Amino acid sequence: MKKDKLKFPKKMMANFFSPCIESIIKHCRTVLDLAGADKVQDVIMVGGFAESTIMQLLVKEAFPNKNIVIPPESGLVVLKGAVLYGHHPRIVSCRVASKTIGLRNLRYFLKETDPEEKKMVEGGVPYCKDIFHTLCEAGSEFMLGETVTHDVFPLRPNMTEMTLNLYQTNEKNPTYTTDKGCEEIGKIRVEMPDTSKGMDRQVIVSLTFGDTELIVEGKDNETGRSADVHLDLLKH
């Protein structure tokens, strides 16, 4: 104690911040290991914590080959950026997918490569289940408003509803939705009441890249009935 102040040794205070800083550095390494991130040369530190000299020193030590940029008033940069984006949302015209997003699908069973536990028989035809059909690959660039489509067909002629399961992974070329690192992120149920065409029907799946979200829609091509799910781009 000194007068009305409680003093701590510098080393002790530095240790208080260590777990948090280590977590931030670990996350930065994960981001820089993503596909396409090898071209990143500049790392900009923003937010109130970025003004910490301890934080600045340890980040520079962790990434000696990167140009660490610390803008003036870094604590206000996030707020200013949010206000600027609110007034001019189109200032961000292109984004990079951080994960691979796709559908759980079926295809014909390949006995040379597919495991036997993935085999299912429908109408006398052997299929392979849990196939990861990619809609958006990790590291790919996309423009705002861009849409990717894929047609899905019913497995049985009397199907009146189709469930579309959405998955994501860090891998660029996953094979099965049960592969390590794959996780389900959403589900869409599309009604298909008109069965007059049997299996000659389709659900059109569209993935649209919005300002801050991914919009996945499934639409019955016969009736126009549709369902959708919105995914936060900051998470996916």
Coordinates of C-alpha atoms in Angstrom, one line a residue:
M1 CA 0.0 0.0 0.0
K2 CA 1.1 3.5 -0.8
K3 CA -1.2 6.2 0.5
D4 CA -4.6 5.2 -1.0
K5 CA -3.1 3.0 -3.8
L6 CA -2.5 -0.8 -3.8
K7 CA 0.6 -1.6 -5.8
F8 CA 1.4 -5.0 -7.4
P9 CA 4.7 -6.1 -8.9
K10 CA 4.9 -5.8 -12.7
K11 CA 5.5 -9.5 -13.2
M12 CA 2.4 -10.5 -11.1
M13 CA 0.2 -8.2 -13.1
A14 CA 1.6 -9.6 -16.4
N15 CA 0.7 -13.1 -15.2
F16 CA -2.9 -12.0 -14.7
F17 CA -3.2 -11.4 -18.5
S18 CA -1.3 -14.5 -19.6
P19 CA -4.2 -17.0 -20.0
C20 CA -6.3 -14.5 -22.0
I21 CA -3.4 -13.5 -24.2
E22 CA -2.4 -17.1 -24.8
S23 CA -6.0 -17.8 -25.9
I24 CA -6.0 -14.9 -28.3
I25 CA -2.7 -15.9 -29.8
K26 CA -3.9 -19.5 -30.2
H27 CA -7.0 -18.3 -32.0
C28 CA -4.9 -16.1 -34.3
R29 CA -2.8 -19.1 -35.2
T30 CA -6.0 -21.1 -36.0
V31 CA -7.2 -18.3 -38.3
L32 CA -3.8 -18.0 -40.0
D33 CA -3.8 -21.7 -40.6
L34 CA -7.0 -21.5 -42.6
A35 CA -6.9 -22.0 -46.4
G36 CA -5.7 -18.9 -48.2
A37 CA -4.5 -17.2 -45.0
D38 CA -0.9 -17.9 -45.9
K39 CA -0.9 -14.7 -48.0
V40 CA -1.8 -12.5 -45.0
Q41 CA 1.2 -10.3 -44.1
D42 CA -0.4 -7.6 -42.0
V43 CA -2.2 -8.2 -38.6
I44 CA -4.2 -5.3 -37.3
M45 CA -4.7 -5.1 -33.6
V46 CA -8.0 -3.4 -32.6
G47 CA -10.1 -3.2 -29.5
G48 CA -9.4 -1.9 -26.0
F49 CA -7.1 -4.8 -25.2
A50 CA -4.9 -4.0 -28.2
E51 CA -3.7 -0.9 -26.3
S52 CA -2.0 -3.1 -23.7
T53 CA 1.8 -2.9 -24.1
I54 CA 2.0 -6.5 -22.8
M55 CA -0.5 -7.7 -25.4
Q56 CA 1.4 -5.9 -28.2
L57 CA 4.7 -7.3 -27.1
L58 CA 3.6 -10.9 -26.9
V59 CA 1.7 -10.8 -30.2
K60 CA 4.8 -9.4 -32.0
E61 CA 6.9 -12.2 -30.4
A62 CA 4.3 -14.8 -31.5
F63 CA 4.2 -13.7 -35.1
P64 CA 7.7 -12.3 -36.0
N65 CA 7.1 -12.7 -39.7
K66 CA 3.9 -10.6 -39.7
N67 CA 3.6 -6.8 -39.8
I68 CA 1.7 -6.0 -36.6
V69 CA -0.3 -2.8 -37.1
I70 CA -1.6 -0.9 -34.1
P71 CA -3.8 2.0 -35.2
P72 CA -4.2 5.2 -33.1
E73 CA -7.2 4.9 -30.7
S74 CA -7.4 1.1 -31.4
G75 CA -10.0 0.8 -28.7
L76 CA -12.4 2.8 -30.8
V77 CA -11.7 1.1 -34.1
V78 CA -14.3 -1.6 -33.6
L79 CA -17.0 1.0 -32.8
K80 CA -16.1 3.2 -35.7
G81 CA -16.0 0.2 -38.1
A82 CA -19.5 -0.8 -37.0
V83 CA -20.9 2.7 -37.5
L84 CA -19.2 2.9 -41.0
Y85 CA -20.6 -0.5 -42.0
G86 CA -24.0 0.5 -40.8
H87 CA -24.0 3.5 -43.1
H88 CA -22.3 1.8 -46.0
P89 CA -22.9 -2.0 -45.8
R90 CA -21.7 -2.6 -49.4
I91 CA -18.2 -1.4 -48.3
V92 CA -17.6 -5.2 -47.8
S93 CA -18.3 -6.6 -51.3
C94 CA -16.5 -9.9 -51.0
R95 CA -16.0 -12.4 -48.2
V96 CA -14.0 -15.6 -47.7
A97 CA -15.6 -18.8 -46.4
S98 CA -13.9 -19.9 -43.2
K99 CA -15.5 -23.4 -43.4
T100 CA -16.8 -25.8 -45.9
I101 CA -20.6 -26.0 -45.8
G102 CA -22.7 -28.7 -47.4
L103 CA -25.6 -31.1 -47.3
R104 CA -25.9 -34.7 -46.1
N105 CA -26.7 -36.6 -49.3
L106 CA -26.9 -40.0 -50.9
R107 CA -25.2 -41.4 -54.0
Y108 CA -24.7 -44.9 -55.5
F109 CA -22.6 -47.2 -53.3
L110 CA -19.1 -47.8 -54.5
K111 CA -17.9 -51.1 -53.1
E112 CA -14.3 -50.3 -53.9
T113 CA -14.1 -47.3 -51.7
D114 CA -17.2 -46.9 -49.4
P115 CA -17.3 -48.6 -46.0
E116 CA -19.9 -51.4 -45.7
E117 CA -21.6 -49.6 -42.8
K118 CA -22.5 -46.7 -45.1
K119 CA -24.5 -49.0 -47.4
M120 CA -28.3 -48.9 -47.6
V121 CA -30.6 -50.5 -50.1
E122 CA -33.7 -48.7 -51.4
G123 CA -35.9 -50.2 -54.1
G124 CA -33.2 -52.9 -54.8
V125 CA -30.6 -50.2 -55.4
P126 CA -27.5 -49.9 -53.1
Y127 CA -26.8 -46.4 -51.9
C128 CA -24.1 -44.8 -49.8
K129 CA -25.5 -42.6 -47.0
D130 CA -24.0 -39.7 -45.1
I131 CA -22.3 -38.2 -48.2
F132 CA -21.0 -34.6 -47.7
H133 CA -22.2 -32.7 -50.7
T134 CA -20.2 -29.4 -50.7
L135 CA -22.1 -26.2 -51.4
C136 CA -19.3 -23.8 -50.3
E137 CA -15.7 -24.7 -49.9
A138 CA -13.4 -23.3 -47.1
G139 CA -11.2 -20.6 -48.5
S140 CA -13.4 -19.8 -51.5
E141 CA -14.3 -16.2 -52.2
F142 CA -17.9 -15.1 -52.8
M143 CA -19.6 -11.9 -53.7
L144 CA -22.5 -10.5 -51.6
G145 CA -25.8 -11.7 -53.1
E146 CA -24.1 -14.6 -54.9
T147 CA -26.2 -17.8 -54.9
V148 CA -25.1 -21.5 -55.3
T149 CA -27.8 -24.1 -56.2
H150 CA -28.1 -27.9 -56.1
D151 CA -31.0 -30.2 -57.0
V152 CA -32.0 -32.9 -54.7
F153 CA -34.4 -35.7 -55.7
P154 CA -36.7 -37.9 -53.6
L155 CA -35.6 -41.4 -52.7
R156 CA -39.1 -42.8 -52.9
P157 CA -42.0 -41.9 -55.2
N158 CA -44.5 -41.4 -52.3
M159 CA -42.3 -38.9 -50.3
T160 CA -44.3 -35.9 -49.2
E161 CA -41.5 -34.2 -47.2
M162 CA -37.8 -33.9 -47.6
T163 CA -35.4 -33.1 -44.7
L164 CA -32.2 -31.3 -45.6
N165 CA -29.4 -31.5 -43.1
L166 CA -26.7 -28.9 -43.2
Y167 CA -23.1 -29.5 -42.1
Q168 CA -19.8 -27.6 -41.8
T169 CA -16.2 -28.6 -41.4
N170 CA -12.7 -27.0 -41.6
E171 CA -11.7 -29.6 -44.2
K172 CA -11.8 -28.5 -47.9
N173 CA -12.8 -31.9 -49.3
P174 CA -14.8 -33.9 -46.8
T175 CA -16.2 -37.3 -47.9
Y176 CA -18.8 -38.2 -45.3
T177 CA -20.8 -36.0 -42.8
T178 CA -19.5 -38.4 -40.1
D179 CA -15.9 -37.5 -40.7
K180 CA -14.0 -36.0 -37.8
G181 CA -14.6 -32.3 -37.5
C182 CA -18.0 -32.3 -39.3
E183 CA -20.9 -30.9 -37.3
E184 CA -24.6 -30.3 -38.1
I185 CA -25.5 -26.6 -38.2
G186 CA -29.0 -26.6 -39.4
K187 CA -32.0 -28.5 -40.8
I188 CA -34.7 -27.7 -43.4
R189 CA -38.0 -29.5 -43.9
V190 CA -39.5 -29.0 -47.3
E191 CA -43.1 -30.2 -48.0
M192 CA -43.6 -32.1 -51.3
P193 CA -47.4 -32.9 -51.3
D194 CA -47.7 -33.4 -55.1
T195 CA -46.5 -37.0 -55.7
S196 CA -48.0 -37.4 -59.2
K197 CA -44.6 -37.5 -60.8
G198 CA -43.2 -40.0 -58.4
M199 CA -39.4 -39.7 -58.2
D200 CA -39.3 -37.3 -61.2
R201 CA -39.5 -34.4 -58.8
Q202 CA -36.8 -32.2 -57.2
V203 CA -36.1 -29.8 -54.4
I204 CA -33.9 -26.9 -55.4
V205 CA -31.4 -26.0 -52.6
S206 CA -29.9 -22.5 -52.8
L207 CA -27.2 -21.1 -50.7
T208 CA -27.1 -17.2 -50.8
F209 CA -24.4 -15.1 -49.3
G210 CA -25.8 -12.1 -47.5
D211 CA -24.3 -9.2 -45.7
T212 CA -23.8 -11.0 -42.4
E213 CA -25.5 -14.3 -42.9
L214 CA -25.9 -17.3 -45.1
I215 CA -29.4 -18.1 -46.3
V216 CA -30.1 -21.7 -47.2
E217 CA -33.4 -22.4 -48.9
G218 CA -35.1 -25.6 -50.1
K219 CA -37.9 -25.2 -52.6
D220 CA -40.2 -27.9 -54.1
N221 CA -40.1 -27.3 -57.8
E222 CA -43.6 -28.6 -58.3
T223 CA -45.6 -26.6 -55.8
G224 CA -43.2 -23.7 -55.0
R225 CA -43.4 -24.5 -51.3
S226 CA -40.1 -23.6 -49.6
A227 CA -38.4 -23.4 -46.2
D228 CA -35.2 -21.7 -45.2
V229 CA -32.6 -21.3 -42.5
H230 CA -30.4 -18.3 -41.7
L231 CA -26.8 -18.9 -40.6
D232 CA -24.6 -16.3 -38.9
L233 CA -21.6 -15.6 -41.2
L234 CA -19.5 -14.7 -38.2
K235 CA -19.9 -18.2 -36.9
H236 CA -19.9 -20.2 -40.2

